[in-house]
Amino acid sequence: AVLGDRVTHIDETADSLLWFSTGNSVFRYARKTGSFLRFDVGGYGEGSIWSMLADCAGNLWLGMGGNSLLRIRDSRIVSSRRMNFGTSVLAEDRMGELWHAGYDGTGHFHVGRPERNHSLGYTKENGLTENTIRAMRVDREGNVWIGGRDHGVMKFSEMNTVRFPIPPVNAYTLSHNIHFVGADSSGH
């Protein structure tokens, strides 16, 4: 098998290339030629891929261990930088902001200028109900939904922040360890 036996993420960039992550490598699959190309990214961050996102501008973003963020464009690694917030969760909003999150809150910056922009951040100190973020989703209205490990769901909108704290009943309720935030068929 070309990819091995542990594929952790699959995404598609605007140029119709499929991307697969496998721990410390990312593979590009070109449908036209039926060929794979491997990128070893083990030398970036702490060497492991935690998240992957294809944005609307055609970039492929890899959230790496050690809060590192890697950008691939036109099948080349074009930038790598250490972020001030985690990179285990990635999402893009409709304004072109790339959101990244992990164990220490969430931050975002404009995709069109990733090297020049400072990442604006949110933590428990300035509005989050907790710092450990496990899931993130942008709905069709542009709201950013954030799922935390222990304290429920938060919604960031253009006007305000709404928190949906769910008091813990036991370790297996909705308030603990949210790993996915999805959308229904209407985009909500």
PDB file of C-alpha atoms in Angstrom:
ATOM      1  CA  ALA A   1       0.000   0.000   0.000  1.00  0.00           C
ATOM      2  CA  VAL A   2       1.348   3.421  -0.950  1.00  0.00           C
ATOM      3  CA  LEU A   3      -0.075   5.192   2.094  1.00  0.00           C
ATOM      4  CA  GLY A   4       0.525   2.529   4.701  1.00  0.00           C
ATOM      5  CA  ASP A   5      -2.222   1.528   7.101  1.00  0.00           C
ATOM      6  CA  ARG A   6      -2.877   4.699   9.123  1.00  0.00           C
ATOM      7  CA  VAL A   7      -4.516   7.549   7.222  1.00  0.00           C
ATOM      8  CA  THR A   8      -5.507  10.288   9.677  1.00  0.00           C
ATOM      9  CA  HIS A   9      -6.918  13.034   7.405  1.00  0.00           C
ATOM     10  CA  ILE A  10      -8.244  13.359   3.842  1.00  0.00           C
ATOM     11  CA  ASP A  11      -8.932  16.639   2.049  1.00  0.00           C
ATOM     12  CA  GLU A  12      -9.123  18.070  -1.476  1.00  0.00           C
ATOM     13  CA  THR A  13      -7.628  21.345  -2.712  1.00  0.00           C
ATOM     14  CA  ALA A  14      -9.261  23.612  -5.315  1.00  0.00           C
ATOM     15  CA  ASP A  15      -7.048  22.139  -8.066  1.00  0.00           C
ATOM     16  CA  SER A  16      -8.786  18.727  -7.545  1.00  0.00           C
ATOM     17  CA  LEU A  17      -5.785  17.119  -5.864  1.00  0.00           C
ATOM     18  CA  LEU A  18      -6.538  14.735  -3.012  1.00  0.00           C
ATOM     19  CA  TRP A  19      -4.355  14.898   0.089  1.00  0.00           C
ATOM     20  CA  PHE A  20      -3.864  12.194   2.735  1.00  0.00           C
ATOM     21  CA  SER A  21      -1.947  12.529   6.003  1.00  0.00           C
ATOM     22  CA  THR A  22      -0.302   9.566   7.701  1.00  0.00           C
ATOM     23  CA  GLY A  23       1.396  10.677  10.909  1.00  0.00           C
ATOM     24  CA  ASN A  24       4.511  12.512   9.697  1.00  0.00           C
ATOM     25  CA  SER A  25       3.921  12.431   5.926  1.00  0.00           C
ATOM     26  CA  VAL A  26       1.352  13.895   3.578  1.00  0.00           C
ATOM     27  CA  PHE A  27       0.586  12.358   0.176  1.00  0.00           C
ATOM     28  CA  ARG A  28      -0.796  14.155  -2.860  1.00  0.00           C
ATOM     29  CA  TYR A  29      -2.872  12.110  -5.299  1.00  0.00           C
ATOM     30  CA  ALA A  30      -3.332  13.436  -8.848  1.00  0.00           C
ATOM     31  CA  ARG A  31      -6.424  11.892 -10.418  1.00  0.00           C
ATOM     32  CA  LYS A  32      -5.346  12.733 -13.981  1.00  0.00           C
ATOM     33  CA  THR A  33      -2.144  10.702 -13.740  1.00  0.00           C
ATOM     34  CA  GLY A  34      -3.145   8.295 -10.989  1.00  0.00           C
ATOM     35  CA  SER A  35       0.097   9.091  -9.180  1.00  0.00           C
ATOM     36  CA  PHE A  36       1.031   9.769  -5.573  1.00  0.00           C
ATOM     37  CA  LEU A  37       3.685  12.203  -4.346  1.00  0.00           C
ATOM     38  CA  ARG A  38       4.942  11.970  -0.758  1.00  0.00           C
ATOM     39  CA  PHE A  39       5.983  14.951   1.375  1.00  0.00           C
ATOM     40  CA  ASP A  40       7.955  14.084   4.501  1.00  0.00           C
ATOM     41  CA  VAL A  41       7.036  16.749   7.052  1.00  0.00           C
ATOM     42  CA  GLY A  42       8.610  14.998  10.043  1.00  0.00           C
ATOM     43  CA  GLY A  43      11.204  17.773  10.334  1.00  0.00           C
ATOM     44  CA  TYR A  44       8.561  20.429  11.058  1.00  0.00           C
ATOM     45  CA  GLY A  45       7.066  21.157  14.457  1.00  0.00           C
ATOM     46  CA  GLU A  46       7.321  18.060  16.590  1.00  0.00           C
ATOM     47  CA  GLY A  47       7.100  15.867  13.506  1.00  0.00           C
ATOM     48  CA  SER A  48       3.472  14.728  13.681  1.00  0.00           C
ATOM     49  CA  ILE A  49       0.412  15.948  11.762  1.00  0.00           C
ATOM     50  CA  TRP A  50      -2.502  16.784  14.070  1.00  0.00           C
ATOM     51  CA  SER A  51      -4.876  18.412  11.579  1.00  0.00           C
ATOM     52  CA  MET A  52      -5.269  19.215   7.885  1.00  0.00           C
ATOM     53  CA  LEU A  53      -7.387  21.757   5.997  1.00  0.00           C
ATOM     54  CA  ALA A  54      -7.719  22.756   2.340  1.00  0.00           C
ATOM     55  CA  ASP A  55      -8.765  26.423   2.243  1.00  0.00           C
ATOM     56  CA  CYS A  56     -10.765  28.324  -0.400  1.00  0.00           C
ATOM     57  CA  ALA A  57      -7.592  29.978  -1.763  1.00  0.00           C
ATOM     58  CA  GLY A  58      -6.056  26.620  -2.740  1.00  0.00           C
ATOM     59  CA  ASN A  59      -3.651  26.217   0.191  1.00  0.00           C
ATOM     60  CA  LEU A  60      -3.288  23.014   2.171  1.00  0.00           C
ATOM     61  CA  TRP A  61      -2.640  23.684   5.868  1.00  0.00           C
ATOM     62  CA  LEU A  62      -1.110  21.138   8.222  1.00  0.00           C
ATOM     63  CA  GLY A  63      -1.391  21.614  11.964  1.00  0.00           C
ATOM     64  CA  MET A  64       1.733  20.055  13.420  1.00  0.00           C
ATOM     65  CA  GLY A  65       2.824  19.177  16.935  1.00  0.00           C
ATOM     66  CA  GLY A  66       4.431  22.002  18.886  1.00  0.00           C
ATOM     67  CA  ASN A  67       1.846  24.530  17.617  1.00  0.00           C
ATOM     68  CA  SER A  68       3.473  24.639  14.176  1.00  0.00           C
ATOM     69  CA  LEU A  69       1.489  25.434  11.055  1.00  0.00           C
ATOM     70  CA  LEU A  70       2.691  24.345   7.623  1.00  0.00           C
ATOM     71  CA  ARG A  71       1.321  25.687   4.326  1.00  0.00           C
ATOM     72  CA  ILE A  72       1.522  23.794   1.029  1.00  0.00           C
ATOM     73  CA  ARG A  73       0.701  25.620  -2.209  1.00  0.00           C
ATOM     74  CA  ASP A  74       1.110  24.351  -5.791  1.00  0.00           C
ATOM     75  CA  SER A  75       2.540  21.098  -4.389  1.00  0.00           C
ATOM     76  CA  ARG A  76       5.356  22.942  -2.561  1.00  0.00           C
ATOM     77  CA  ILE A  77       5.895  23.632   1.119  1.00  0.00           C
ATOM     78  CA  VAL A  78       5.830  27.439   1.111  1.00  0.00           C
ATOM     79  CA  SER A  79       5.803  28.358   4.786  1.00  0.00           C
ATOM     80  CA  SER A  80       6.099  27.037   8.290  1.00  0.00           C
ATOM     81  CA  ARG A  81       5.611  28.968  11.488  1.00  0.00           C
ATOM     82  CA  ARG A  82       5.030  28.442  15.160  1.00  0.00           C
ATOM     83  CA  MET A  83       1.641  29.730  16.274  1.00  0.00           C
ATOM     84  CA  ASN A  84       0.795  31.289  19.628  1.00  0.00           C
ATOM     85  CA  PHE A  85      -2.164  28.874  19.954  1.00  0.00           C
ATOM     86  CA  GLY A  86      -2.553  25.180  19.160  1.00  0.00           C
ATOM     87  CA  THR A  87      -2.946  23.666  15.712  1.00  0.00           C
ATOM     88  CA  SER A  88      -4.735  20.391  16.448  1.00  0.00           C
ATOM     89  CA  VAL A  89      -8.002  21.843  15.061  1.00  0.00           C
ATOM     90  CA  LEU A  90      -8.255  23.982  11.879  1.00  0.00           C
ATOM     91  CA  ALA A  91     -11.228  25.755  10.229  1.00  0.00           C
ATOM     92  CA  GLU A  92     -11.707  28.553   7.687  1.00  0.00           C
ATOM     93  CA  ASP A  93     -14.453  31.150   7.998  1.00  0.00           C
ATOM     94  CA  ARG A  94     -16.180  32.972   5.131  1.00  0.00           C
ATOM     95  CA  MET A  95     -14.031  36.092   5.646  1.00  0.00           C
ATOM     96  CA  GLY A  96     -10.876  34.147   4.781  1.00  0.00           C
ATOM     97  CA  GLU A  97      -9.728  33.776   8.376  1.00  0.00           C
ATOM     98  CA  LEU A  98      -7.938  30.565   9.308  1.00  0.00           C
ATOM     99  CA  TRP A  99      -8.871  29.457  12.817  1.00  0.00           C
ATOM    100  CA  HIS A 100      -6.518  27.185  14.739  1.00  0.00           C
ATOM    101  CA  ALA A 101      -6.981  25.744  18.193  1.00  0.00           C
ATOM    102  CA  GLY A 102      -5.654  23.217  20.656  1.00  0.00           C
ATOM    103  CA  TYR A 103      -4.858  22.915  24.353  1.00  0.00           C
ATOM    104  CA  ASP A 104      -4.231  26.614  24.894  1.00  0.00           C
ATOM    105  CA  GLY A 105      -7.195  28.379  23.284  1.00  0.00           C
ATOM    106  CA  THR A 106      -7.874  29.466  19.721  1.00  0.00           C
ATOM    107  CA  GLY A 107      -6.500  32.041  17.335  1.00  0.00           C
ATOM    108  CA  HIS A 108      -7.146  33.218  13.778  1.00  0.00           C
ATOM    109  CA  PHE A 109      -5.464  35.167  10.970  1.00  0.00           C
ATOM    110  CA  HIS A 110      -6.259  36.092   7.361  1.00  0.00           C
ATOM    111  CA  VAL A 111      -5.370  33.313   4.898  1.00  0.00           C
ATOM    112  CA  GLY A 112      -4.318  35.764   2.167  1.00  0.00           C
ATOM    113  CA  ARG A 113      -1.488  37.141   4.295  1.00  0.00           C
ATOM    114  CA  PRO A 114      -0.395  34.294   6.591  1.00  0.00           C
ATOM    115  CA  GLU A 115       3.198  35.429   7.067  1.00  0.00           C
ATOM    116  CA  ARG A 116       2.364  39.083   7.832  1.00  0.00           C
ATOM    117  CA  ASN A 117      -0.621  38.727  10.132  1.00  0.00           C
ATOM    118  CA  HIS A 118      -0.488  38.291  13.855  1.00  0.00           C
ATOM    119  CA  SER A 119      -2.832  35.600  15.100  1.00  0.00           C
ATOM    120  CA  LEU A 120      -5.630  37.099  17.218  1.00  0.00           C
ATOM    121  CA  GLY A 121      -6.451  34.807  20.074  1.00  0.00           C
ATOM    122  CA  TYR A 122      -9.037  33.796  22.623  1.00  0.00           C
ATOM    123  CA  THR A 123      -8.490  31.981  25.891  1.00  0.00           C
ATOM    124  CA  LYS A 124     -10.356  31.474  29.117  1.00  0.00           C
ATOM    125  CA  GLU A 125      -8.964  34.832  30.253  1.00  0.00           C
ATOM    126  CA  ASN A 126     -10.781  36.761  27.491  1.00  0.00           C
ATOM    127  CA  GLY A 127     -13.994  34.848  26.852  1.00  0.00           C
ATOM    128  CA  LEU A 128     -13.667  31.111  26.256  1.00  0.00           C
ATOM    129  CA  THR A 129     -15.247  28.778  28.783  1.00  0.00           C
ATOM    130  CA  GLU A 130     -12.052  26.686  28.635  1.00  0.00           C
ATOM    131  CA  ASN A 131      -8.726  26.561  26.806  1.00  0.00           C
ATOM    132  CA  THR A 132      -8.758  22.955  25.556  1.00  0.00           C
ATOM    133  CA  ILE A 133     -10.479  22.992  22.159  1.00  0.00           C
ATOM    134  CA  ARG A 134     -11.292  19.682  20.475  1.00  0.00           C
ATOM    135  CA  ALA A 135     -13.583  20.672  17.576  1.00  0.00           C
ATOM    136  CA  MET A 136     -14.459  23.640  15.405  1.00  0.00           C
ATOM    137  CA  ARG A 137     -16.952  24.280  12.596  1.00  0.00           C
ATOM    138  CA  VAL A 138     -18.004  27.355  10.626  1.00  0.00           C
ATOM    139  CA  ASP A 139     -21.700  27.286   9.682  1.00  0.00           C
ATOM    140  CA  ARG A 140     -23.298  28.825   6.577  1.00  0.00           C
ATOM    141  CA  GLU A 141     -24.053  32.053   8.472  1.00  0.00           C
ATOM    142  CA  GLY A 142     -20.387  32.535   9.350  1.00  0.00           C
ATOM    143  CA  ASN A 143     -20.686  31.552  13.012  1.00  0.00           C
ATOM    144  CA  VAL A 144     -17.669  29.720  14.419  1.00  0.00           C
ATOM    145  CA  TRP A 145     -18.740  26.859  16.683  1.00  0.00           C
ATOM    146  CA  ILE A 146     -16.139  25.621  19.144  1.00  0.00           C
ATOM    147  CA  GLY A 147     -16.333  22.375  21.114  1.00  0.00           C
ATOM    148  CA  GLY A 148     -14.305  22.114  24.291  1.00  0.00           C
ATOM    149  CA  ARG A 149     -13.009  19.169  26.244  1.00  0.00           C
ATOM    150  CA  ASP A 150     -14.859  19.815  29.497  1.00  0.00           C
ATOM    151  CA  HIS A 151     -17.190  22.827  29.298  1.00  0.00           C
ATOM    152  CA  GLY A 152     -19.544  22.503  26.358  1.00  0.00           C
ATOM    153  CA  VAL A 153     -19.924  24.442  23.131  1.00  0.00           C
ATOM    154  CA  MET A 154     -19.271  28.102  22.280  1.00  0.00           C
ATOM    155  CA  LYS A 155     -20.464  30.112  19.270  1.00  0.00           C
ATOM    156  CA  PHE A 156     -18.576  33.115  17.908  1.00  0.00           C
ATOM    157  CA  SER A 157     -20.627  35.339  15.621  1.00  0.00           C
ATOM    158  CA  GLU A 158     -19.782  38.673  14.046  1.00  0.00           C
ATOM    159  CA  MET A 159     -21.723  40.475  16.761  1.00  0.00           C
ATOM    160  CA  ASN A 160     -21.120  38.516  19.953  1.00  0.00           C
ATOM    161  CA  THR A 161     -20.091  35.316  21.644  1.00  0.00           C
ATOM    162  CA  VAL A 162     -22.684  32.874  22.941  1.00  0.00           C
ATOM    163  CA  ARG A 163     -21.710  30.146  25.361  1.00  0.00           C
ATOM    164  CA  PHE A 164     -23.603  26.938  25.874  1.00  0.00           C
ATOM    165  CA  PRO A 165     -21.995  25.585  29.017  1.00  0.00           C
ATOM    166  CA  ILE A 166     -23.316  22.190  29.926  1.00  0.00           C
ATOM    167  CA  PRO A 167     -22.874  21.252  33.572  1.00  0.00           C
ATOM    168  CA  PRO A 168     -21.010  17.966  33.911  1.00  0.00           C
ATOM    169  CA  VAL A 169     -23.141  15.081  35.082  1.00  0.00           C
ATOM    170  CA  ASN A 170     -20.525  12.400  34.544  1.00  0.00           C
ATOM    171  CA  ALA A 171     -17.575  11.735  32.263  1.00  0.00           C
ATOM    172  CA  TYR A 172     -19.820  10.629  29.379  1.00  0.00           C
ATOM    173  CA  THR A 173     -22.157  13.595  28.929  1.00  0.00           C
ATOM    174  CA  LEU A 174     -22.121  16.175  26.113  1.00  0.00           C
ATOM    175  CA  SER A 175     -20.042  18.511  28.250  1.00  0.00           C
ATOM    176  CA  HIS A 176     -16.964  16.284  28.149  1.00  0.00           C
ATOM    177  CA  ASN A 177     -14.498  15.689  25.331  1.00  0.00           C
ATOM    178  CA  ILE A 178     -16.368  17.060  22.291  1.00  0.00           C
ATOM    179  CA  HIS A 179     -14.402  15.929  19.202  1.00  0.00           C
ATOM    180  CA  PHE A 180     -16.675  16.938  16.322  1.00  0.00           C
ATOM    181  CA  VAL A 181     -18.972  19.822  15.491  1.00  0.00           C
ATOM    182  CA  GLY A 182     -20.995  19.251  12.305  1.00  0.00           C
ATOM    183  CA  ALA A 183     -23.665  20.925  10.213  1.00  0.00           C
ATOM    184  CA  ASP A 184     -27.102  19.775   9.109  1.00  0.00           C
ATOM    185  CA  SER A 185     -28.347  19.806   5.501  1.00  0.00           C
ATOM    186  CA  SER A 186     -29.277  23.503   5.868  1.00  0.00           C
ATOM    187  CA  GLY A 187     -25.757  24.450   6.911  1.00  0.00           C
ATOM    188  CA  HIS A 188     -26.594  24.920  10.597  1.00  0.00           C
TER     189      HIS A 188
END
